[in-house]
PDB file of C-alpha atoms in Angstrom:
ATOM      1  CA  UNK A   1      14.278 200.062 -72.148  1.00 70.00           C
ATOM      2  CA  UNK A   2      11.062 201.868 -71.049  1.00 79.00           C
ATOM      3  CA  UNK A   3      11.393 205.276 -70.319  1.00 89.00           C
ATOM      4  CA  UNK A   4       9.980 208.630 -70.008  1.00 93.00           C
ATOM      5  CA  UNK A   5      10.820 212.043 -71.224  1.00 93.00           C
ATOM      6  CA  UNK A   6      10.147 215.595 -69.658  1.00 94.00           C
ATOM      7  CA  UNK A   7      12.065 217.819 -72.281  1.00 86.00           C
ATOM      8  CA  UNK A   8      11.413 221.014 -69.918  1.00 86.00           C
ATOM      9  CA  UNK A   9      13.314 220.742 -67.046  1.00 90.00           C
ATOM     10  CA  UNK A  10      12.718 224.479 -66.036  1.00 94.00           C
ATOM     11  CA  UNK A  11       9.180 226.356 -66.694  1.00 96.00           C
ATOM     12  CA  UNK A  12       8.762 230.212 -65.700  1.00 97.00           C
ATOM     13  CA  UNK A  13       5.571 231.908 -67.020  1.00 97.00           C
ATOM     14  CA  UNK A  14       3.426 234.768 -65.771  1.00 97.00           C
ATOM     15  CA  UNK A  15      -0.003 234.646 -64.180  1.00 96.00           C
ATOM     16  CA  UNK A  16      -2.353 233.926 -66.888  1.00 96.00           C
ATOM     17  CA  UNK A  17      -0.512 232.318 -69.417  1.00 97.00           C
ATOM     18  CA  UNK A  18      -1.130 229.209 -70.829  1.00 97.00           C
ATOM     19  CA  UNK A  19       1.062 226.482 -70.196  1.00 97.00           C
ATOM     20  CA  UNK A  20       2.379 223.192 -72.101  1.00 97.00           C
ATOM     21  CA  UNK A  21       4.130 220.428 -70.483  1.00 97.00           C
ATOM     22  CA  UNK A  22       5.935 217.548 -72.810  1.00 96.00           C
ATOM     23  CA  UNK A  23       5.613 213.737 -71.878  1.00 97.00           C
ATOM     24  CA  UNK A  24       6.310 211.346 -74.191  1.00 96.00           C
ATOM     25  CA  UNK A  25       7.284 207.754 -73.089  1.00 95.00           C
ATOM     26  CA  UNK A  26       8.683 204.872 -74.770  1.00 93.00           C
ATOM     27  CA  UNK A  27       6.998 201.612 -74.418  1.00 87.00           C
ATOM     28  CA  UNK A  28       4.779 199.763 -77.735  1.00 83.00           C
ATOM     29  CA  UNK A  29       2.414 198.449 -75.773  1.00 86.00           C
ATOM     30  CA  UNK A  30      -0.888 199.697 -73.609  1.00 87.00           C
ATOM     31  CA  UNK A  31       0.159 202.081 -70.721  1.00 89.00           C
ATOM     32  CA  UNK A  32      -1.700 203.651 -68.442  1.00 90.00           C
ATOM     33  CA  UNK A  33      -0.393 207.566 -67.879  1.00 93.00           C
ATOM     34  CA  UNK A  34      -0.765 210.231 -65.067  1.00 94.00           C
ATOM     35  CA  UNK A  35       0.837 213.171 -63.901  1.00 96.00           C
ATOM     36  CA  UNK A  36       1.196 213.892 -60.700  1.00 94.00           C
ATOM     37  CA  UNK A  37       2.716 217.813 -58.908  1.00 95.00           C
ATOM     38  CA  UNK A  38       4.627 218.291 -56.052  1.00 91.00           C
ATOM     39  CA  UNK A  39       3.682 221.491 -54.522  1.00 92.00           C
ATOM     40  CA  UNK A  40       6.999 222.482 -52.296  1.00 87.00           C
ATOM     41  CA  UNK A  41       7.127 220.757 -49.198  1.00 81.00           C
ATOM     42  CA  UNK A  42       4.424 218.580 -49.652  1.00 84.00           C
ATOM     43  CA  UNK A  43       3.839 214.630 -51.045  1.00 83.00           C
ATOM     44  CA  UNK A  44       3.162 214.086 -54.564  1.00 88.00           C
ATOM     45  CA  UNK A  45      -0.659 214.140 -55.704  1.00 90.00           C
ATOM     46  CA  UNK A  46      -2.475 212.798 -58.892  1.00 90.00           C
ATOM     47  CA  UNK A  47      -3.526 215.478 -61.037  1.00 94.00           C
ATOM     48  CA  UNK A  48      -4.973 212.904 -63.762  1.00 93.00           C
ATOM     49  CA  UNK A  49      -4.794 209.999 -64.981  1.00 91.00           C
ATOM     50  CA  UNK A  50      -5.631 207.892 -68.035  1.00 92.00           C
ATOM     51  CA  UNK A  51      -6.641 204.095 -68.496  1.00 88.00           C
ATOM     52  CA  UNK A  52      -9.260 203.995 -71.846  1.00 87.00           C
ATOM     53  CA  UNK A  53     -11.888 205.955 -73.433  1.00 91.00           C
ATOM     54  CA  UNK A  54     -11.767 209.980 -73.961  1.00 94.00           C
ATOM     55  CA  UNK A  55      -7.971 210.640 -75.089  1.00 95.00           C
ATOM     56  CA  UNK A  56      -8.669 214.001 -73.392  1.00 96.00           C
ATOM     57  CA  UNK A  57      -8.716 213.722 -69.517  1.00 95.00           C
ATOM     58  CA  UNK A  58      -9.393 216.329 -67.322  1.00 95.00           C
ATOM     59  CA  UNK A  59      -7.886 216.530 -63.771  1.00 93.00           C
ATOM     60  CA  UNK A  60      -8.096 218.526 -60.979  1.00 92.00           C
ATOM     61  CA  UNK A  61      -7.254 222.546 -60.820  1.00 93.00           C
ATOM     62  CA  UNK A  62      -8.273 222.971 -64.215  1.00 95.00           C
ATOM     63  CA  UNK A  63      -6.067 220.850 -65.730  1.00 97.00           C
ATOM     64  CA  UNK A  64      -5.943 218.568 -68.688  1.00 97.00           C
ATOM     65  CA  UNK A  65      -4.025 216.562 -70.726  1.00 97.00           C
ATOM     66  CA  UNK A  66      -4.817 214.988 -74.150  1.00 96.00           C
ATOM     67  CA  UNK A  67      -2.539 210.942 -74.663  1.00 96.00           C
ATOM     68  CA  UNK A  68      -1.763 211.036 -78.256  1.00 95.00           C
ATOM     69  CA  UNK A  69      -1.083 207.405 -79.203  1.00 92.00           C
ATOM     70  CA  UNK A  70       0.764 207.875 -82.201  1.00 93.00           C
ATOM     71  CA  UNK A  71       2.946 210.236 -80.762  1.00 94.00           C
ATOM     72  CA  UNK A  72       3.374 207.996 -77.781  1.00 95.00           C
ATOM     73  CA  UNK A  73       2.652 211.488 -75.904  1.00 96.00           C
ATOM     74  CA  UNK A  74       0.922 212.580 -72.662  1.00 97.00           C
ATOM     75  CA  UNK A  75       1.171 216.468 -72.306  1.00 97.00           C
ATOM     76  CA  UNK A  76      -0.358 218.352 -69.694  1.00 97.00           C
ATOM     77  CA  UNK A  77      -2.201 221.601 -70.594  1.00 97.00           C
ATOM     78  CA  UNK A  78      -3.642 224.544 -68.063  1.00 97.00           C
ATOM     79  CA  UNK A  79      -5.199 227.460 -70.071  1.00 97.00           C
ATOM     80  CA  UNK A  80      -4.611 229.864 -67.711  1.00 97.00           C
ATOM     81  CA  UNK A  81      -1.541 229.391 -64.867  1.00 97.00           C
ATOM     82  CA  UNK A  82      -2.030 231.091 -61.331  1.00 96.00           C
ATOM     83  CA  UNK A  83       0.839 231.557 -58.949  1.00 96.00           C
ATOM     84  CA  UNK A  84      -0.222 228.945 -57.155  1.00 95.00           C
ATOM     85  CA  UNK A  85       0.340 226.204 -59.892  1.00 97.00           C
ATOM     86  CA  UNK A  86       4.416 226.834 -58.612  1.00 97.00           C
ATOM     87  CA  UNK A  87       4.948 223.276 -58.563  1.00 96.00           C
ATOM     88  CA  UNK A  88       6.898 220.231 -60.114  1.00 94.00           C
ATOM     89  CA  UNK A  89       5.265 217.709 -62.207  1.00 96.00           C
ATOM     90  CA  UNK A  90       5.664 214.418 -62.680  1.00 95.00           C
ATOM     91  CA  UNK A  91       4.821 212.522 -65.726  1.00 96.00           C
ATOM     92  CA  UNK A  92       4.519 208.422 -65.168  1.00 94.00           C
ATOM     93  CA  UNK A  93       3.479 205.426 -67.112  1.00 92.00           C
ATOM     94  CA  UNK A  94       2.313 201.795 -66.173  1.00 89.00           C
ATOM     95  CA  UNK A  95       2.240 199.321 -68.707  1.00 85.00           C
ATOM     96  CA  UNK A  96      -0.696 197.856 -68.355  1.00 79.00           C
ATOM     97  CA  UNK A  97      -0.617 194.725 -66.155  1.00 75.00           C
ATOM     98  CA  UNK A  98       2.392 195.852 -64.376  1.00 76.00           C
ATOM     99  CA  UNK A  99       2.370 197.554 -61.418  1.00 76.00           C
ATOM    100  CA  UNK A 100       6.042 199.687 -61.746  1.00 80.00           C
ATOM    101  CA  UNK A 101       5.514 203.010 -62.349  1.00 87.00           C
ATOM    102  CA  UNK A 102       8.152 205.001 -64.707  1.00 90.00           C
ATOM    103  CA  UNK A 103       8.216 208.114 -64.034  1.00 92.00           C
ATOM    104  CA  UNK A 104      10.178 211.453 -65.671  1.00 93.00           C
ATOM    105  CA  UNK A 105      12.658 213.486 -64.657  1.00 91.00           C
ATOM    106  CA  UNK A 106      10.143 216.049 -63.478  1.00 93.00           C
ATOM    107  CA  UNK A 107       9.386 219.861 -64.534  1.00 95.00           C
ATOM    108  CA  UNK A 108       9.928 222.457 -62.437  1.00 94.00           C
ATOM    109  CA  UNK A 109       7.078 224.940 -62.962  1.00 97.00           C
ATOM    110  CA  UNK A 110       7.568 228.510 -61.425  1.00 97.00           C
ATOM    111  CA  UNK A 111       4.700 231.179 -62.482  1.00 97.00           C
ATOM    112  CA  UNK A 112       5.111 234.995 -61.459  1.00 95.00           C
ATOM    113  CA  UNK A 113       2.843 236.823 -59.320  1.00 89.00           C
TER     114      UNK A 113
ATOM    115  CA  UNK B   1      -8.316 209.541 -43.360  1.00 49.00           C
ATOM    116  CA  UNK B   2      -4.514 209.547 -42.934  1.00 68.00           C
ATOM    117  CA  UNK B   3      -2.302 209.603 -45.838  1.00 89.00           C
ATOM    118  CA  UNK B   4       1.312 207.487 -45.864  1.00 93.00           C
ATOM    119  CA  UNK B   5       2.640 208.770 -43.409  1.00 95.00           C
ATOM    120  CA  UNK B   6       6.752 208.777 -43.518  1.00 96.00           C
ATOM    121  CA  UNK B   7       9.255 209.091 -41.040  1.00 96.00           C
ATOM    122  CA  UNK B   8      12.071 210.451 -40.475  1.00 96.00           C
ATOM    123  CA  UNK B   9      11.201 213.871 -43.175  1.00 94.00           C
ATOM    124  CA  UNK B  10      14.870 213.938 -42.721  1.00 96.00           C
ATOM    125  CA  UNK B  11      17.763 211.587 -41.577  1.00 97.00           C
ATOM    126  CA  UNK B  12      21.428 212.890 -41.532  1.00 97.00           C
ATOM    127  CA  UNK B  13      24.024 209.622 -41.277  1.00 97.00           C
ATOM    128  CA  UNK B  14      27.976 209.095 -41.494  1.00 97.00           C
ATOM    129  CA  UNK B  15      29.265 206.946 -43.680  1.00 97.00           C
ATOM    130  CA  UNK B  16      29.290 203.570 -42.668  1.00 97.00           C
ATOM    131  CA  UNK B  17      25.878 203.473 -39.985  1.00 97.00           C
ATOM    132  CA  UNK B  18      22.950 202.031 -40.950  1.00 98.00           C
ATOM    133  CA  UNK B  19      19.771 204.341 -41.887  1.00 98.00           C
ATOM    134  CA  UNK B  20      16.317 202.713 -41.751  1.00 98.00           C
ATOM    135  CA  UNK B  21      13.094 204.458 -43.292  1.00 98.00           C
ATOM    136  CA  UNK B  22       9.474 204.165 -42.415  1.00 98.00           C
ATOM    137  CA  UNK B  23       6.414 203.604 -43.733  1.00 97.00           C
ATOM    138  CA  UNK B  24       2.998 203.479 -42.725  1.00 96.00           C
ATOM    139  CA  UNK B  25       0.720 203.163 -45.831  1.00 94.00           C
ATOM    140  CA  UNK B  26      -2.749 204.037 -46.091  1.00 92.00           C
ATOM    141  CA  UNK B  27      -5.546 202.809 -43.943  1.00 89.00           C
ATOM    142  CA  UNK B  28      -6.972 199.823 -45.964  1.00 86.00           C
ATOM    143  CA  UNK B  29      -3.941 199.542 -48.100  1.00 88.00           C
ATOM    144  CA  UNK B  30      -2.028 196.637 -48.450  1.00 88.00           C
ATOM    145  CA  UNK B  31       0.009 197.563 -51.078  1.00 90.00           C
ATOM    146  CA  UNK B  32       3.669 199.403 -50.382  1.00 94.00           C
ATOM    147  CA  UNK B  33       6.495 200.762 -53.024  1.00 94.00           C
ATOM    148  CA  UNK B  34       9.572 202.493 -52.474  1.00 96.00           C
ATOM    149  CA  UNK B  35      11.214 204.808 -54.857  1.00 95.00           C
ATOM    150  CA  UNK B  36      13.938 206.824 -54.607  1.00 95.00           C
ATOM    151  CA  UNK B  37      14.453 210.461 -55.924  1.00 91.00           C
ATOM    152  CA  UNK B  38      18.752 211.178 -56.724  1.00 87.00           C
ATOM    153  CA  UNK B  39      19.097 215.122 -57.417  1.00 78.00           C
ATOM    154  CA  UNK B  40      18.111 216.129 -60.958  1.00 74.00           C
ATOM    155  CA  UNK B  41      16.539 212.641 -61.766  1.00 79.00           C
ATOM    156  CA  UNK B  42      12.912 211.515 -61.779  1.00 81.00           C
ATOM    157  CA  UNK B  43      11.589 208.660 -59.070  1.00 89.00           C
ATOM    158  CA  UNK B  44      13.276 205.325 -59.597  1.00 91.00           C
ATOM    159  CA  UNK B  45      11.216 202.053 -58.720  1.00 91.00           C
ATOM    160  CA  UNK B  46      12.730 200.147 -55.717  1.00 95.00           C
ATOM    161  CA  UNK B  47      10.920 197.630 -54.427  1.00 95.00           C
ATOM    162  CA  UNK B  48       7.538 196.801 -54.068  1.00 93.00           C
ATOM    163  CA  UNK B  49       5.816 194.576 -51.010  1.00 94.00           C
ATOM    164  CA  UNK B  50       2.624 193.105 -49.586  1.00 91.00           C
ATOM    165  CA  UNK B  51       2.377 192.425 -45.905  1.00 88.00           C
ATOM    166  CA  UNK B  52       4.862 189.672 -45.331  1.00 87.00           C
ATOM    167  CA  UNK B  53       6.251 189.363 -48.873  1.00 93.00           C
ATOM    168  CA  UNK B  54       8.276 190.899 -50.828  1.00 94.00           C
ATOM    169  CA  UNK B  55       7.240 191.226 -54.642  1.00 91.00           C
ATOM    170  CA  UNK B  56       9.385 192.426 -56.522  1.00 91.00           C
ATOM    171  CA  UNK B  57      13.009 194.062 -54.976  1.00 93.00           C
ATOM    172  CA  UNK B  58      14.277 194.376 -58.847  1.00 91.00           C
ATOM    173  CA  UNK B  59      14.696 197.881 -58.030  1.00 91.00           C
ATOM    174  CA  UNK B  60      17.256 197.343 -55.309  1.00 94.00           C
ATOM    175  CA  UNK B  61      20.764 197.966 -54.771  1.00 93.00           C
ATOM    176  CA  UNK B  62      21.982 194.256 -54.637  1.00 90.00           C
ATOM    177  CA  UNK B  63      23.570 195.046 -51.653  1.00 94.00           C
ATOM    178  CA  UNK B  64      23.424 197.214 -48.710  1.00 97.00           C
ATOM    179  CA  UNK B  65      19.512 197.680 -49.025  1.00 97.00           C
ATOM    180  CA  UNK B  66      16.570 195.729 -47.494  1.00 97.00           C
ATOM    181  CA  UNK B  67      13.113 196.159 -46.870  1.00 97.00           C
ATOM    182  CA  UNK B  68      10.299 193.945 -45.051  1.00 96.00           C
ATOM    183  CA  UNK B  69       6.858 194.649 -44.557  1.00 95.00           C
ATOM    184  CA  UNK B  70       5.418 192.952 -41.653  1.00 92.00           C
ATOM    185  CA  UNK B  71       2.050 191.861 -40.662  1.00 89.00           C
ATOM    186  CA  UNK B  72       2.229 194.482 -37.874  1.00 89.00           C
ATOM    187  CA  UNK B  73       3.916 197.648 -37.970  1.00 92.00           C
ATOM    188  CA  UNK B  74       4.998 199.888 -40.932  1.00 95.00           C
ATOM    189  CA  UNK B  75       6.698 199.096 -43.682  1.00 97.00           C
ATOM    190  CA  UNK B  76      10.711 199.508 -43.550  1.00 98.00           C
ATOM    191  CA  UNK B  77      13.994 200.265 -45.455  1.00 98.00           C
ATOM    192  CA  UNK B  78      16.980 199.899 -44.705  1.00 98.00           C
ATOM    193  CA  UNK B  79      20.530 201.151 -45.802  1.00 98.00           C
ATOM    194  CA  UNK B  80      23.409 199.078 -44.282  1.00 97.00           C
ATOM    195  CA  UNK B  81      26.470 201.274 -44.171  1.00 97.00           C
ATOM    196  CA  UNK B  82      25.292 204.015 -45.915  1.00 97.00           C
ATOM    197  CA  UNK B  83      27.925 205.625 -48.363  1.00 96.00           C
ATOM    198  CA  UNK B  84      27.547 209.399 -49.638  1.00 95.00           C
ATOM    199  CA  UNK B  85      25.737 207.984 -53.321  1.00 94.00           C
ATOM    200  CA  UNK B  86      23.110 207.199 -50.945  1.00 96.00           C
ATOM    201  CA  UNK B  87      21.818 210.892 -50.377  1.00 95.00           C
ATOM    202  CA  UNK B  88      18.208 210.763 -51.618  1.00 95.00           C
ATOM    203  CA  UNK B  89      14.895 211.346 -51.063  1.00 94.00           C
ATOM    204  CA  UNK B  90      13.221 208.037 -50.515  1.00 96.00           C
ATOM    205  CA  UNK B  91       9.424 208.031 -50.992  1.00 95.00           C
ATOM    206  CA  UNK B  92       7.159 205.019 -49.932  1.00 95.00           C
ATOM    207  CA  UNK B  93       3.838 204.657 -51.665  1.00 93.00           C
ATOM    208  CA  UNK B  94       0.795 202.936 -51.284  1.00 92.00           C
ATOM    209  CA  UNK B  95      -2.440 201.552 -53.069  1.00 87.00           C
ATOM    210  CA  UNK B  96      -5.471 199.598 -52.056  1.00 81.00           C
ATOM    211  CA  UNK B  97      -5.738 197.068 -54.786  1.00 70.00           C
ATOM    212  CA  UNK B  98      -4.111 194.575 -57.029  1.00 66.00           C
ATOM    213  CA  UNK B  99      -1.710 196.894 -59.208  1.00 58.00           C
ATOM    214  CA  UNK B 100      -2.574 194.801 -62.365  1.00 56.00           C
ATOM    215  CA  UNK B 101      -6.274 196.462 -62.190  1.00 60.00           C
ATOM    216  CA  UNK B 102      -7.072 199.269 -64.574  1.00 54.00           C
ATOM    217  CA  UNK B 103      -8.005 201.571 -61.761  1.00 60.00           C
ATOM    218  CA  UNK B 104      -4.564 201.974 -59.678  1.00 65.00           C
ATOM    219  CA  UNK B 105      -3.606 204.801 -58.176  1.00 77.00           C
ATOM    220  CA  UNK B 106      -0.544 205.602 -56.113  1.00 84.00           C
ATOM    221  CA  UNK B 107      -0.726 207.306 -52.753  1.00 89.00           C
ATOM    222  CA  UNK B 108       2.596 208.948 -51.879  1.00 91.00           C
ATOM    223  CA  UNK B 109       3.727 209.900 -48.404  1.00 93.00           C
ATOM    224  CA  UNK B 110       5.964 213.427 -48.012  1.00 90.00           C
ATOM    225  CA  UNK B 111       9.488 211.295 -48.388  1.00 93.00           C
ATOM    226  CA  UNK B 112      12.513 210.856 -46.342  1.00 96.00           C
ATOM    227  CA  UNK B 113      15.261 212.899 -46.976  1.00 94.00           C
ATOM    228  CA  UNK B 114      18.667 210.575 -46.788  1.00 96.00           C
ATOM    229  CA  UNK B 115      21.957 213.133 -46.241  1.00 96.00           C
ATOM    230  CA  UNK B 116      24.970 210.736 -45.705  1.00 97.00           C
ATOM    231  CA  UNK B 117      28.183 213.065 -44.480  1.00 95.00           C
TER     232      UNK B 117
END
């Protein structure tokens, strides 16, 4: 069955460190990926997304994430957290053609002032 | 532009009454998906609708659960005698376009919290 993994449940860094965030999904065929945060209280947003091209997207907030096909991976990257990145994130894929999203269990960032 | 707008935020129900959900998608959009959010688990594909139709309900509890979309008014769900597995956060999306297209995007409202005493 398709399905998608967030191994870090729980995230706590300090301002200014750089942060990591797993995805990897299992599907064989062409997805499209995205991550989307939940600041607290409010709806979920896209951050990024990715449908072709540049394996390396960039989103919004300084964010990025690089889809590594081989590795059937998405992970989200921020060089340098604020405390304002205290979020969760969501990881989802679409097989292409489809319109169900599958999303992960969700990572629950907290970053120290 | 308004975004989805959801309502109740939150809806507190006693076993066995009925709790119905709302959902007003995006201006333009035509598109509408519930998914559902248990504790500790990611967002779980429900059912997805156009105005008047239902697409695909795959998603669904077989029974207990509806959901319609009319050609006026917002888009609804409904929980027939709600039972305490039922405490969720139900979250109603939208999009403007045919979700086979390579440029989807999801627009999520703020979710309705389900507590069922």
């Amino acid at each position: 069955a398709q399905s998608v993994s967030q191994h870090n449940h729980h995230v706590i860094l300090s301002e200014a460190a750089s942060l990591e965030l797993g995805c990897n999904y299992s599907y064989g065929g062409t997805v499209n990926l995205f991550w989307y945060v939940q600041y607290p209280g409010q709806h979920l947003q896209l951050l990024l997304k990715y449908f072709s091209g540049d394996p390396l997207v960039k989103g919004i907030k300084g964010f990025e994430a690089e889809f590594i096909k081989s590795k059937f991976s998405f992970n989200l990257r921020k060089p340098s957290v604020q405390w304002s990145d205290t979020a969760e994130y969501f990881c989802a894929v679409m097989p292409s053609g489809t319109y169900k999203y599958i999303f992960g269990t969700g990572t629950r960032l907290k970053v120290l002032a | 532009n308004a975004g989805v707008m959801q309502n109740p935020r939150h809806l507190v129900r006693r076993r066995g009454q009925e709790a119905r959900l709302r959902c007003s998608p995006m201006k333009g959009h035509s598109h509408v998906y519930w998914y559902r959010q248990l504790p500790e688990e990611g967002l779980k594909f429900m059912v997805y609708l156009q105005k008047e139709n239902i697409i695909d309900e795959s998603g669904m509890p077989k029974e207990r659960f509806s959901a319609e979309f009319p050609k006026e008014g917002p888009s609804i769900l409904r929980i027939q005698q709600v039972v305490r597995g039922d405490s969720a956060a139900y979250f109603c999306a939208s999009s403007d376009r045919d979700p086979g297209s390579n440029t989807g995007e999801l627009f999520f409202g703020e979710g309705s919290r389900l507590t069922v005493l």
